[in-house]
CSV table of C-alpha atoms in Angstrom, one decimal:
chain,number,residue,atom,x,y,z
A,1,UNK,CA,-53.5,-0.1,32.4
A,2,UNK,CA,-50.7,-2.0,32.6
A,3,UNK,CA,-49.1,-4.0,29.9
A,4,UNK,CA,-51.5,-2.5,26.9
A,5,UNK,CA,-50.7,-2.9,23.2
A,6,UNK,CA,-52.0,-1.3,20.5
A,7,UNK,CA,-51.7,-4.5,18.5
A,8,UNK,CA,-53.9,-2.9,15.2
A,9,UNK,CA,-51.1,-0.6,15.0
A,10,UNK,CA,-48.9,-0.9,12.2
A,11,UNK,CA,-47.9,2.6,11.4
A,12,UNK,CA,-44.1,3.1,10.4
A,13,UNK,CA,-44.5,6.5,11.3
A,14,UNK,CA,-46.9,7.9,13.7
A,15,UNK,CA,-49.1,11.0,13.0
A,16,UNK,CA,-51.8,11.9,15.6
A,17,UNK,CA,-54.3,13.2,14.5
A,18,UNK,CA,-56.5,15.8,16.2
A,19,UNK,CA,-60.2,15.5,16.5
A,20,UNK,CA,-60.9,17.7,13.6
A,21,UNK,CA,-58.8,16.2,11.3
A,22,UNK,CA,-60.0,12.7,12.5
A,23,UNK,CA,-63.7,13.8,12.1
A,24,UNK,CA,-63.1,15.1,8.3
A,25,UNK,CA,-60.5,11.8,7.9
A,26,UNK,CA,-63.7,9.8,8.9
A,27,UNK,CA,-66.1,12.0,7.5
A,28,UNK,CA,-67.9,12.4,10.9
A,29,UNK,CA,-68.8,15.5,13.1
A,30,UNK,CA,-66.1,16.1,15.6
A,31,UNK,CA,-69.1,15.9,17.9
A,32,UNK,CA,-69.8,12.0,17.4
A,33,UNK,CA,-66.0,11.7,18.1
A,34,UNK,CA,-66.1,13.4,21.6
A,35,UNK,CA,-69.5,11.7,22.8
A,36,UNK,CA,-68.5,8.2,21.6
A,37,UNK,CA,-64.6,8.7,22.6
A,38,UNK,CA,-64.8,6.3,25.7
A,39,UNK,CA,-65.3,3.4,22.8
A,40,UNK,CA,-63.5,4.4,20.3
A,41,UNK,CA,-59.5,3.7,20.0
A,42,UNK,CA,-57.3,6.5,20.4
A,43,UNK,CA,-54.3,7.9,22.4
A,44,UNK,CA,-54.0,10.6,25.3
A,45,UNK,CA,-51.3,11.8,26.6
A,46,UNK,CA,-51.4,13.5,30.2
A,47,UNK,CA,-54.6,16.2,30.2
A,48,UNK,CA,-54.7,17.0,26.3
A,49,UNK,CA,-57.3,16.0,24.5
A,50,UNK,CA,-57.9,12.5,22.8
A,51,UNK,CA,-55.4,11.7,19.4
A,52,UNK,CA,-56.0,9.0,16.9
A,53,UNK,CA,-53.2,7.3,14.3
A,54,UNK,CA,-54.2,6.0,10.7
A,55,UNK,CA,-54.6,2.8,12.1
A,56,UNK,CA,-57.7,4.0,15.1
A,57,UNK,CA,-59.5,5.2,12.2
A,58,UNK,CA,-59.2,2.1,10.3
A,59,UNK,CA,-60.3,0.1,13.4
A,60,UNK,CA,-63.0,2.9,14.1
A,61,UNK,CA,-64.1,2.3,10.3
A,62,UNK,CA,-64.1,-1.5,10.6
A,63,UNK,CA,-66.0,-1.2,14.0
A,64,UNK,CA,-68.9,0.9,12.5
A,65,UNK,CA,-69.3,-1.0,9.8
A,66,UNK,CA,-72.5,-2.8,9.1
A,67,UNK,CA,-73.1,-5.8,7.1
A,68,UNK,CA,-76.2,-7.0,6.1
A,69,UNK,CA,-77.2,-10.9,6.4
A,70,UNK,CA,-77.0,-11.3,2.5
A,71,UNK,CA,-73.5,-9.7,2.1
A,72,UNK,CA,-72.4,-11.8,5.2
A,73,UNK,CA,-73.4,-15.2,3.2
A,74,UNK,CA,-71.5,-13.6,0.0
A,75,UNK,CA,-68.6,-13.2,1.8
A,76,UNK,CA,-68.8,-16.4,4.2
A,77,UNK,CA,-69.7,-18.8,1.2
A,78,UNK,CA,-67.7,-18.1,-2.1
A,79,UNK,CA,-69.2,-19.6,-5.1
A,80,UNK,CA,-67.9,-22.7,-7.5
A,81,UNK,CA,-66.9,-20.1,-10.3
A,82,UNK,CA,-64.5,-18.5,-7.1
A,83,UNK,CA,-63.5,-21.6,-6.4
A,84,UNK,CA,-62.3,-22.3,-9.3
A,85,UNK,CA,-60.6,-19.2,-10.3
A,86,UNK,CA,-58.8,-19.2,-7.5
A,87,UNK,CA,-57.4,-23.1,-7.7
A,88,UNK,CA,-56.8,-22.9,-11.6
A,89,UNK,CA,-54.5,-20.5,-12.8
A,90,UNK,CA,-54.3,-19.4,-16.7
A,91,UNK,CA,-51.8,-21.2,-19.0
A,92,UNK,CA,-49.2,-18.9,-20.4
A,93,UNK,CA,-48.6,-19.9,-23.6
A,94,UNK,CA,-44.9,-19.2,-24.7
A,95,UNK,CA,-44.0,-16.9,-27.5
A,96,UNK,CA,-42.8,-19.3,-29.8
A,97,UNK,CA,-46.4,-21.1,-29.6
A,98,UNK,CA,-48.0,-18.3,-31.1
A,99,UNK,CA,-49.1,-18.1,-34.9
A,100,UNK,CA,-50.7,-15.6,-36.9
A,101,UNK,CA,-54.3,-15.5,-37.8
A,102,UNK,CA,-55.6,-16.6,-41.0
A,103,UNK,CA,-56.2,-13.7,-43.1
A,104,UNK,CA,-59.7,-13.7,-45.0
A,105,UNK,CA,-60.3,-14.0,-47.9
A,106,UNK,CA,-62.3,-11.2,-49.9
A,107,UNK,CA,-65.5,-11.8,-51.8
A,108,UNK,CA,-65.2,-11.7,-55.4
A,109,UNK,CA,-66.8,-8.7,-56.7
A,110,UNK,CA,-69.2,-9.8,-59.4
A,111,UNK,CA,-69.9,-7.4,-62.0
């Protein structure tokens, strides 16, 4: 393929992983990796066998991952109370505005 990316890769520095170390990385059998590796991103160089970076497994992660209809809404709609935490941000009062508490005062004993 001509002119390919990988665009979802930001790794600084590179570390290709084998299929074991992917498979405990992911927390899969190294079995699902090989039958499912035609979908899955990864790297190959010449005739070894399939690599993946930090960044396939994230992808792989993101792919697999299921959300049900009622997280969906969560995430699609966020509430008034989000709203508004995110638009109103907390006043910081300055040192100098700061008093002490009034101390209380103790109950007469009565004897």
């Amino acid at each position: 393929m001509t002119g390919w990316t990988r665009r979802h890769c930001t790794c600084v520095e590179v570390r290709n992983l084998t299929y074991d170390e992917a498979a405990a990385a992911l927390r899969v059998k190294r079995r699902w990796l090989e039958d499912n590796i035609r979908c899955l991103p990864h790297m190959k160089f010449g005739g070894q066998p399939a690599v993946f970076c930090h960044c396939d497994l994230r992808l792989i992660q993101a792919m697999r991952t299921v959300l049900p209809p009622e997280a969906q809404r969560v995430l699609d709609a966020p509430t008034t109370d989000d709203q508004h935490a995110l638009t109103e941000m907390p006043t910081i009062r300055s040192l100098a505005s700061i008093k002490p508490a009034q101390g209380r005062r103790r109950a007469t004993a009565v004897t």
